[in-house]
Coordinates of C-alpha atoms and ligand atoms in Angstrom, one line a residue:
M69 CA -13.4 -16.5 -15.0
N70 CA -15.1 -14.7 -17.7
H71 CA -17.6 -13.1 -16.0
V72 CA -17.3 -10.7 -12.7
E73 CA -20.7 -8.9 -11.3
L74 CA -19.5 -5.6 -11.4
P75 CA -19.8 -3.4 -7.9
R76 CA -22.5 -0.5 -6.8
T77 CA -21.3 2.8 -8.7
E78 CA -22.6 5.6 -6.2
L79 CA -21.1 6.8 -3.4
F80 CA -21.1 4.8 -0.2
I81 CA -22.4 8.3 3.1
D82 CA -23.9 7.0 5.9
G83 CA -25.0 3.3 5.6
S84 CA -26.7 4.5 1.7
W85 CA -25.4 5.1 -1.8
V86 CA -26.1 8.3 -2.6
A87 CA -26.2 10.0 -6.3
G88 CA -22.6 12.3 -6.7
H89 CA -22.7 15.5 -7.2
G90 CA -19.6 15.6 -8.1
D91 CA -18.7 14.4 -12.3
G92 CA -19.2 10.7 -13.0
F93 CA -16.1 9.3 -14.2
V94 CA -15.2 6.5 -16.3
V95 CA -13.0 3.2 -14.8
Q96 CA -11.7 1.5 -17.8
N97 CA -10.0 -2.0 -18.3
P98 CA -6.2 -1.4 -19.0
T99 CA -5.2 -4.6 -20.7
N100 CA -7.5 -3.8 -23.2
G101 CA -8.9 0.3 -22.9
S102 CA -12.6 -0.9 -22.5
Q103 CA -14.7 0.8 -20.3
L104 CA -15.4 -1.6 -17.3
A105 CA -17.9 1.4 -15.2
E106 CA -18.9 4.7 -14.9
L107 CA -18.3 5.9 -11.3
H108 CA -20.9 8.6 -9.5
G109 CA -17.8 11.9 -8.1
A110 CA -18.0 13.1 -5.2
D111 CA -18.5 17.6 -5.1
A112 CA -17.5 18.8 -1.7
A113 CA -20.6 19.0 -0.5
D114 CA -20.4 15.4 -0.5
V115 CA -16.9 15.7 1.0
D116 CA -18.6 17.2 4.5
H117 CA -22.0 14.6 4.6
A118 CA -19.6 12.3 4.8
I119 CA -17.1 13.9 7.3
A120 CA -20.9 14.5 9.3
A121 CA -21.7 11.5 8.5
A122 CA -18.1 9.4 10.0
R123 CA -17.9 12.7 12.6
R124 CA -21.9 11.1 14.3
A125 CA -21.2 7.4 13.7
F126 CA -17.9 7.5 16.1
E127 CA -19.1 10.1 18.6
S128 CA -23.0 9.1 19.1
G129 CA -23.7 6.3 16.8
P130 CA -23.5 2.6 18.4
W131 CA -19.7 2.2 17.2
N132 CA -19.0 4.2 20.3
T133 CA -20.7 2.8 22.7
M134 CA -20.1 -0.8 21.4
S135 CA -17.5 -2.8 23.2
G136 CA -14.1 -3.5 21.4
A137 CA -15.2 -7.9 21.5
D138 CA -17.6 -6.6 19.7
R139 CA -15.8 -4.0 16.9
G140 CA -13.9 -7.3 17.0
R141 CA -16.8 -9.8 14.9
L142 CA -18.0 -7.0 12.9
I143 CA -14.5 -7.2 11.2
S144 CA -14.3 -10.7 12.2
R145 CA -16.7 -10.7 10.7
L146 CA -15.9 -8.5 7.5
A147 CA -13.1 -11.0 7.9
D148 CA -15.5 -14.4 6.5
L149 CA -16.8 -11.7 3.5
V150 CA -13.6 -11.1 1.8
E151 CA -13.5 -15.0 1.8
E152 CA -16.7 -15.8 0.9
N153 CA -15.9 -12.7 -1.8
A154 CA -12.4 -13.9 -2.5
E155 CA -13.2 -14.8 -6.2
R156 CA -15.0 -11.4 -7.0
F157 CA -12.1 -9.2 -5.6
A158 CA -9.8 -10.7 -7.6
G159 CA -11.9 -10.8 -10.6
L160 CA -12.5 -7.1 -9.9
E161 CA -8.7 -6.3 -9.3
A162 CA -7.9 -7.7 -12.0
L163 CA -10.1 -6.4 -14.1
D164 CA -9.8 -3.2 -12.9
V165 CA -5.4 -3.0 -12.0
G166 CA -4.5 -5.6 -15.4
K167 CA -3.1 -7.8 -12.8
P168 CA -2.9 -11.6 -13.1
Y169 CA -6.7 -13.0 -11.5
K170 CA -4.1 -16.1 -9.6
D171 CA -2.6 -13.2 -7.8
A172 CA -4.8 -11.1 -7.2
L173 CA -6.4 -14.3 -5.3
M174 CA -3.4 -15.8 -3.5
V175 CA -2.1 -12.7 -2.7
D176 CA -4.2 -8.9 -2.3
V177 CA -6.9 -11.0 -1.7
A178 CA -6.0 -13.5 0.9
M179 CA -3.5 -11.3 2.8
A180 CA -7.2 -8.6 3.1
A181 CA -8.8 -11.0 4.5
E182 CA -5.8 -11.8 7.4
T183 CA -5.8 -8.9 7.6
F184 CA -9.0 -8.1 8.6
R185 CA -8.9 -11.3 11.1
H186 CA -5.7 -10.0 12.5
M187 CA -7.3 -6.7 13.2
A188 CA -10.5 -8.0 14.2
G189 CA -7.9 -9.2 17.5
W190 CA -6.1 -6.0 18.8
A191 CA -9.8 -4.1 18.7
D192 CA -10.5 -5.6 22.5
K193 CA -6.9 -5.1 23.5
I194 CA -6.4 -1.9 22.9
Q195 CA -4.9 -0.7 26.9
G196 CA -2.8 1.7 28.8
S197 CA -0.4 1.9 31.5
V198 CA -0.4 2.0 35.4
I199 CA 2.4 4.7 35.7
P200 CA 4.2 4.3 38.7
V201 CA 4.7 7.8 40.4
P202 CA 5.3 9.7 43.6
D203 CA 3.5 10.9 46.5
H204 CA 1.5 14.9 45.1
M205 CA 1.9 17.1 47.4
G206 CA 1.5 15.0 50.3
K207 CA -1.3 12.3 48.8
A208 CA -1.1 9.1 47.0
R209 CA -0.9 9.1 43.6
L210 CA -2.9 7.0 40.8
S211 CA -0.8 8.0 36.8
Y212 CA -2.0 6.0 34.3
T213 CA -2.6 6.4 30.7
E214 CA -5.7 4.7 28.0
R215 CA -5.8 4.8 24.7
L216 CA -8.5 7.0 22.8
P217 CA -9.4 6.6 19.0
L218 CA -8.5 9.7 17.3
G219 CA -11.9 10.1 15.5
V220 CA -12.5 10.1 12.0
V221 CA -9.3 9.2 9.6
G222 CA -9.5 10.7 6.5
A223 CA -7.8 8.0 4.1
I224 CA -6.3 8.3 0.8
T225 CA -5.5 4.8 -1.5
P226 CA -3.3 4.2 -5.1
W227 CA -4.2 2.1 -7.6
N228 CA -1.8 -0.6 -7.8
A229 CA -2.7 -3.0 -5.0
P230 CA -6.6 -1.7 -3.7
T231 CA -8.0 -4.8 -2.0
M232 CA -4.9 -5.1 0.5
I233 CA -4.0 -1.1 0.5
T234 CA -7.8 -0.6 1.5
S235 CA -8.0 -3.3 4.2
W236 CA -4.9 -2.5 5.7
K237 CA -6.1 1.5 6.7
I238 CA -10.1 1.1 7.1
A239 CA -8.8 -2.4 9.2
S240 CA -6.7 -1.0 11.6
A241 CA -9.1 2.4 11.7
F242 CA -12.2 0.0 13.0
A243 CA -10.0 -1.7 15.6
A244 CA -8.9 1.2 17.3
G245 CA -12.6 3.0 17.6
C246 CA -11.8 5.0 15.0
T247 CA -14.5 5.3 12.1
V248 CA -14.2 6.4 8.7
V249 CA -13.8 8.4 5.3
L250 CA -12.3 7.5 2.4
K251 CA -10.7 8.1 -1.0
P252 CA -9.8 4.9 -3.4
S253 CA -8.2 5.9 -6.5
E254 CA -9.3 7.3 -9.7
E255 CA -7.8 4.7 -11.5
A256 CA -9.2 1.6 -9.8
P257 CA -11.6 1.9 -7.6
L258 CA -13.8 -0.6 -8.2
V259 CA -13.0 -3.5 -5.5
T260 CA -13.7 -0.8 -2.1
Q261 CA -17.3 0.1 -3.5
L262 CA -17.3 -4.5 -2.9
L263 CA -16.1 -4.1 0.4
A264 CA -18.5 -1.0 1.2
E265 CA -21.3 -3.2 0.3
L266 CA -19.4 -5.6 2.5
V267 CA -18.8 -3.9 5.2
A268 CA -22.8 -2.9 5.2
Q269 CA -23.4 -7.0 4.6
A270 CA -21.5 -7.5 7.9
G271 CA -23.4 -5.6 9.8
F272 CA -20.9 -2.8 10.7
P273 CA -23.3 0.7 12.0
R274 CA -24.1 3.5 9.4
G275 CA -21.2 6.2 9.0
V276 CA -18.5 4.0 10.5
L277 CA -17.7 3.8 6.5
N278 CA -17.8 6.2 3.9
V279 CA -16.8 6.5 0.4
V280 CA -16.2 9.9 -1.8
N281 CA -15.5 8.8 -5.5
G282 CA -13.0 11.1 -7.9
P283 CA -10.2 12.7 -8.5
G284 CA -7.3 13.6 -6.4
N285 CA -7.0 17.3 -6.5
I286 CA -10.6 17.6 -6.2
V287 CA -11.9 14.8 -4.0
G288 CA -8.6 14.1 -2.1
A289 CA -7.9 18.4 -1.4
A290 CA -11.2 18.4 -0.6
L291 CA -10.7 15.8 2.5
I292 CA -7.2 16.6 3.2
E293 CA -7.9 20.4 3.9
H294 CA -11.3 19.2 6.4
S295 CA -11.5 20.5 9.5
G296 CA -13.5 17.4 10.3
I297 CA -11.1 15.1 10.1
D298 CA -8.7 14.1 12.4
K299 CA -6.1 12.3 11.1
L300 CA -4.6 11.0 7.8
S301 CA -3.5 8.1 6.1
F302 CA -2.8 7.9 3.2
T303 CA -0.3 5.8 0.5
G304 CA 0.4 6.7 -2.8
S305 CA 3.5 9.4 -4.0
P306 CA 6.0 10.9 -2.3
E307 CA 5.2 14.1 -4.5
V308 CA 0.4 13.5 -2.9
G309 CA 2.2 12.5 0.0
R310 CA 4.0 15.9 1.3
L311 CA 1.0 17.5 0.4
V312 CA -1.1 15.7 2.9
G313 CA 1.6 16.2 4.8
I314 CA 1.4 19.7 5.0
A315 CA -2.4 20.1 5.2
A316 CA -2.0 16.8 7.9
A317 CA 1.5 20.0 9.8
R318 CA -0.8 22.8 9.6
A319 CA -4.2 21.6 11.2
F320 CA -1.6 19.5 13.6
K321 CA -3.5 16.4 13.1
P322 CA -1.2 12.9 12.7
A323 CA -0.6 11.6 9.4
T324 CA 0.7 8.6 8.5
L325 CA 1.8 8.4 5.0
E326 CA 3.5 5.2 2.9
L327 CA 4.5 6.4 0.0
G328 CA 7.2 5.4 -2.7
G329 CA 10.0 3.1 -2.9
K330 CA 13.2 2.4 -5.2
S331 CA 14.7 -0.2 -3.0
P332 CA 17.6 -2.1 -3.2
Q333 CA 18.5 -6.0 -3.0
I334 CA 22.0 -6.4 -2.7
V335 CA 23.8 -10.5 -3.8
F336 CA 26.4 -10.9 -1.7
A337 CA 29.4 -13.1 -3.9
D338 CA 28.0 -15.9 -1.7
A339 CA 24.6 -15.7 -2.5
D340 CA 23.1 -19.2 -4.6
V341 CA 22.0 -16.9 -7.8
A342 CA 19.8 -20.3 -9.2
A343 CA 18.5 -20.3 -6.2
L344 CA 17.9 -16.3 -5.1
A345 CA 16.8 -15.5 -9.1
P346 CA 13.0 -16.0 -9.2
V347 CA 12.7 -14.7 -5.7
A348 CA 15.1 -11.0 -7.5
A349 CA 13.0 -11.6 -10.3
I350 CA 9.3 -11.1 -8.4
S351 CA 10.4 -8.4 -6.7
L352 CA 11.5 -7.3 -9.8
F353 CA 8.3 -8.0 -11.9
A354 CA 5.0 -8.8 -9.9
N355 CA 2.0 -6.4 -10.7
S356 CA 4.0 -5.4 -13.6
G357 CA 6.7 -3.7 -11.1
Q358 CA 3.5 -1.2 -10.2
T359 CA 4.8 -2.4 -6.6
C360 CA 6.3 0.2 -3.3
A361 CA 8.6 -2.6 -2.6
A362 CA 10.3 -3.3 -5.4
G363 CA 13.2 -4.4 -5.2
T364 CA 14.6 -2.2 -8.8
R365 CA 18.5 -1.7 -7.7
V366 CA 19.9 -5.5 -7.8
L367 CA 23.1 -4.3 -6.1
V368 CA 25.7 -7.5 -6.9
H369 CA 29.1 -8.6 -5.6
R370 CA 31.0 -7.1 -8.7
S371 CA 32.0 -11.2 -8.8
K372 CA 29.0 -12.6 -9.8
L373 CA 27.9 -9.8 -12.2
D374 CA 26.9 -12.4 -15.3
E375 CA 26.5 -15.0 -13.3
V376 CA 23.2 -12.6 -11.9
A377 CA 22.7 -10.5 -14.9
E378 CA 22.3 -13.9 -17.2
A379 CA 19.7 -15.8 -14.4
L380 CA 18.2 -12.2 -14.2
A381 CA 17.5 -12.1 -18.5
A382 CA 16.7 -15.9 -18.2
E383 CA 13.6 -15.2 -15.6
A384 CA 12.2 -12.3 -17.5
A385 CA 12.0 -14.1 -20.5
K386 CA 9.7 -17.4 -18.7
Q387 CA 7.5 -14.0 -18.0
R388 CA 4.4 -14.4 -20.1
L389 CA 2.6 -10.7 -20.7
G390 CA -1.8 -11.6 -21.0
N391 CA -5.0 -11.7 -20.0
P392 CA -5.0 -11.6 -16.2
F393 CA -7.5 -14.4 -16.3
D394 CA -5.6 -16.9 -18.6
P395 CA -3.7 -18.7 -15.8
T396 CA -0.5 -18.7 -17.9
T397 CA -0.3 -15.0 -17.5
T398 CA 2.4 -14.1 -15.4
M399 CA 2.7 -10.4 -16.0
G400 CA -0.7 -8.0 -17.0
S401 CA -0.9 -4.4 -18.2
L402 CA 0.3 -1.5 -16.2
I403 CA -2.7 0.7 -14.8
S404 CA -3.1 3.4 -18.1
E405 CA -1.7 5.4 -20.8
R406 CA -0.3 7.8 -19.0
Q407 CA 2.1 4.9 -17.0
R408 CA 2.4 3.1 -19.7
N409 CA 4.8 6.0 -21.7
R410 CA 6.6 7.2 -18.1
V411 CA 7.9 3.5 -18.6
V412 CA 8.9 3.8 -21.8
D413 CA 10.5 7.6 -20.8
Y414 CA 12.2 6.3 -17.7
I415 CA 13.6 3.2 -20.4
D416 CA 14.3 5.8 -22.9
A417 CA 16.4 7.6 -19.9
G418 CA 18.9 4.0 -19.1
H419 CA 19.3 4.3 -23.0
A420 CA 20.8 7.4 -24.0
E421 CA 22.7 7.3 -20.0
G422 CA 24.5 4.3 -21.4
A423 CA 22.4 1.0 -19.4
R424 CA 23.6 -2.2 -20.9
L425 CA 20.4 -3.5 -21.9
I426 CA 20.3 -7.3 -21.4
A427 CA 15.9 -8.0 -21.3
G428 CA 12.4 -6.7 -22.5
G429 CA 12.7 -2.8 -23.2
G430 CA 9.9 -2.7 -25.4
T431 CA 6.3 -3.2 -26.1
P432 CA 4.3 -5.5 -27.0
D433 CA 2.1 -5.3 -30.1
R434 CA -1.2 -5.6 -28.9
P435 CA -3.7 -3.9 -27.3
G436 CA -3.8 -2.4 -23.3
Y437 CA -0.6 -1.2 -21.7
F438 CA 1.5 -3.7 -21.8
V439 CA 6.0 -3.5 -20.5
E440 CA 8.3 -6.3 -21.0
P441 CA 10.0 -6.9 -18.2
T442 CA 12.8 -5.2 -18.5
V443 CA 16.3 -5.6 -16.7
F444 CA 19.7 -3.1 -17.5
V445 CA 23.8 -3.0 -15.7
G446 CA 24.1 0.4 -15.1
D447 CA 25.1 3.1 -11.8
N448 CA 23.3 3.4 -8.7
D449 CA 23.8 7.4 -10.2
M450 CA 21.6 6.5 -13.7
R451 CA 17.7 8.3 -13.3
I452 CA 17.1 4.5 -13.5
S453 CA 18.7 3.7 -10.3
R454 CA 17.5 7.1 -9.2
E455 CA 14.3 7.4 -9.5
E456 CA 10.8 4.9 -8.4
I457 CA 9.6 3.6 -12.0
F458 CA 6.9 1.8 -10.9
G459 CA 7.0 -0.2 -13.4
P460 CA 9.4 -4.0 -15.1
V461 CA 12.6 -2.2 -14.2
G462 CA 14.8 -2.8 -12.6
T463 CA 18.5 -2.0 -13.3
I464 CA 22.1 -4.2 -12.4
I465 CA 24.7 -2.5 -10.6
P466 CA 28.0 -4.1 -9.3
F467 CA 29.4 -3.8 -6.1
D468 CA 33.4 -4.3 -4.4
D469 CA 31.7 -4.9 -0.4
T470 CA 29.5 -4.6 2.4
N471 CA 31.4 -1.0 2.6
D472 CA 30.8 -0.1 -0.4
A473 CA 27.4 -1.9 -1.0
V474 CA 25.7 -0.6 2.2
R475 CA 27.0 2.6 0.6
L476 CA 25.8 2.3 -2.8
A477 CA 22.2 0.8 -0.1
N478 CA 22.1 3.9 1.2
A479 CA 22.8 6.5 -2.1
T480 CA 19.0 7.0 -1.7
A481 CA 16.3 9.3 -1.7
Y482 CA 14.0 6.6 -0.6
G483 CA 13.8 4.5 2.7
L484 CA 11.5 1.4 2.3
A485 CA 12.7 -2.3 2.2
A486 CA 15.8 -4.0 1.2
V487 CA 16.2 -7.8 0.6
I488 CA 19.7 -8.8 0.8
W489 CA 21.0 -12.1 -0.3
T490 CA 23.7 -14.1 1.3
R491 CA 24.6 -18.0 3.6
D492 CA 27.3 -15.8 5.1
I493 CA 25.0 -14.1 8.8
N494 CA 28.1 -11.8 8.9
A495 CA 27.3 -10.5 5.9
A496 CA 23.5 -9.8 6.5
M497 CA 23.8 -8.7 9.8
I498 CA 26.6 -5.7 9.0
A499 CA 24.3 -4.8 5.7
S500 CA 20.9 -5.2 7.6
R501 CA 22.2 -2.8 9.8
G502 CA 23.8 -0.2 8.7
I503 CA 20.2 -0.2 5.7
K504 CA 18.1 2.8 6.3
V505 CA 15.0 1.4 5.8
G506 CA 11.4 0.3 7.2
T507 CA 11.5 -3.4 5.7
V508 CA 14.5 -6.1 6.1
W509 CA 13.7 -8.7 3.7
V510 CA 17.0 -11.6 4.1
N511 CA 17.1 -14.4 1.5
S512 CA 13.3 -13.6 0.3
F513 CA 11.3 -11.3 -0.7
G514 CA 7.6 -10.4 0.4
P515 CA 3.8 -8.4 1.0
P516 CA 4.4 -6.9 4.4
H517 CA 2.2 -9.7 6.9
P518 CA -0.9 -8.0 8.5
A519 CA 1.2 -9.1 12.3
T520 CA 4.0 -7.4 10.8
P521 CA 5.1 -3.1 10.9
W522 CA 5.2 -1.5 7.3
G523 CA 6.3 1.9 6.5
G524 CA 8.9 4.0 4.9
M525 CA 11.9 6.4 6.1
Q526 CA 13.2 9.3 4.5
T527 CA 11.0 10.3 1.1
S528 CA 9.3 6.2 1.6
G529 CA 7.4 8.2 4.0
L530 CA 6.3 8.6 7.7
G531 CA 4.8 6.3 10.6
R532 CA 3.7 3.0 10.3
E533 CA 1.2 1.2 9.6
L534 CA 0.1 -3.2 10.3
G535 CA 1.0 -4.9 13.3
L536 CA 0.1 -2.9 17.0
S537 CA 1.8 -0.4 16.2
G538 CA -0.7 0.2 13.3
V539 CA -3.2 -0.2 15.1
L540 CA -1.5 3.0 18.5
A541 CA -1.2 4.9 14.6
N542 CA -5.1 5.5 15.1
T543 CA -4.5 5.9 18.9
E544 CA -3.8 8.8 21.7
E545 CA -2.6 8.1 25.1
R546 CA -4.1 10.3 27.7
L547 CA -3.0 10.5 30.9
V548 CA -5.1 10.4 33.8
N549 CA -3.6 11.9 37.6
V550 CA -5.8 10.9 40.8
V551 CA -4.8 12.3 43.8
Y552 CA -5.9 10.9 46.7
Ligands
NAD424 P1 -0.5 9.1 -6.8 O1 -0.4 9.4 -5.6 O2 -1.2 10.0 -8.1 O3 -2.4 9.1 -6.1 C1 -2.5 8.3 -5.1 C2 -3.8 9.0 -3.8 O4 -3.7 10.1 -4.6 C3 -5.0 8.5 -5.5 O5 -6.3 8.7 -4.9 C4 -4.9 10.2 -5.3 O6 -6.7 10.7 -6.2 C5 -4.9 11.1 -4.8 N1 -4.6 12.1 -4.9 C6 -3.8 13.0 -6.5 N2 -3.7 14.3 -5.8 C7 -4.1 14.4 -4.9 C8 -4.4 15.7 -4.2 N3 -3.6 17.2 -4.0 N4 -5.0 16.1 -3.0 C9 -4.9 14.6 -2.3 N5 -5.4 13.5 -3.0 C10 -5.1 13.6 -4.1 O7 0.2 8.0 -6.7 P2 -0.8 6.1 -7.5 O8 0.3 7.2 -8.3 O9 -1.9 6.5 -7.1 O10 0.3 5.0 -6.5 C11 1.8 4.8 -7.1 C12 2.1 5.3 -6.0 O11 2.2 4.8 -4.6 C13 3.5 5.4 -6.3 O12 4.6 6.3 -5.6 C14 3.5 4.4 -5.3 O13 5.1 3.2 -4.6 C15 3.4 4.4 -3.7 N6 2.9 3.0 -3.0 C16 3.6 3.2 -1.8 C17 3.2 2.1 -0.9 C18 3.4 2.3 0.5 O14 2.8 1.3 1.9 N7 4.6 2.6 1.0 C19 2.0 0.9 -1.1 C20 2.2 1.5 -2.4 C21 1.9 2.5 -3.5

């Protein structure tokens, strides 16, 4: 694919494309530093207008009276449109994020369409329950619950997987009957502009989705502090997630926080190293390591240390860094110079703390923000093992027995995901029970399926997206007592 049609550049408010009153900003192609587009930026008044539009759509627009089945039809139509525009989405994601086009097409865009498809099915199935209770003051009592949409959701997304993560947020909010004001990452906003075009094309009532672009500390901050927002839904770093959580707590509103990770992959002594290595490498290097669930701490039974080190070094050597549109490319660039420098600093820290480099460690001599797939052998106390790098850097760490593996897996501030590699069902179950994470994979790894809940423990976040849990997170329960 050589030519990708760029989307609109304005803000999307109340069903129209409108000029922003904040500073415009340039969107860059991170694989060569060239300018892709200049987008309008919002100011606080634009955020106000977007929230007012979402409020009108929620309280008095056709969205408010539409049946769940009709909402589901619109979400399904959006799934169709994402599929019809799959190549354009993948092209924009490849240009904007720097990830391989084929990965964007096969993973991000496919999962986004699947998410809309799945959530469409929930729209008419959000139910309360009847609770058996005794009579009240000598009269019969009927007690039942209803699930009400929370209202206007303020959603903020990161740059690493914008097509997929944006779909998670808006599909579940729409299924629950909420409206959304969305602030995409200023580093990769293009696919969200396309999504807004398709929301309009699908026939969603105006104001159901509003998109306000601009920097986090201005537009994001205006959104999270705004009294017109009923729920916050954030994916990004723990540092900003904490600000979002505090803003939500101050205003007594719910927040779903999907934050970072430092996920363990535990390789037991009986594991089939040749079979696991290519998948373990995907977990480490997919999207150049810029995935929240990346299995960056490879905990290996001491008897297998050399074998795993050799296999992962060989997988790293197989990676082909380059143009995301070249079908032989397996790794693109990082998102920005800042991110590349951050990752290089971590590689330096690995050397300084005495980790043994077994693959990569450098930056290729070419334009763009590339970093080689890098593997160290080290220990769990090093900075490269404790802090989220968000780049293609993994550390192999030895363990002695199952208890030791679980202890090391839990010796982290995070708790997003874990991978367990073993053919021993007992070891898998003991480890799975013992590890404090939101998702456990046994003998594989991949993106979350939209039917299953996704979220973390500890510094990895609060609450769940996707699946029924993700839909219900956009609702509030109300109890009704009828005495007769
Ligand atoms: P980030 O926290 O820097 O930015 C995320 C979003 O928050 C952006 O839209 C940004 O503009 C906005 N923002 C920044 N400052 C803000 C403020 N003061 N108020 C309101 N909004 C503000 O994160 P990032 O660098 O874009 O993404 C990387 C992080 O996201 C990593 O930590 C990664 O692990 C995490 N992540 C988590 C998941 C998950 O599902 N758990 C998925 C993807 C990424």
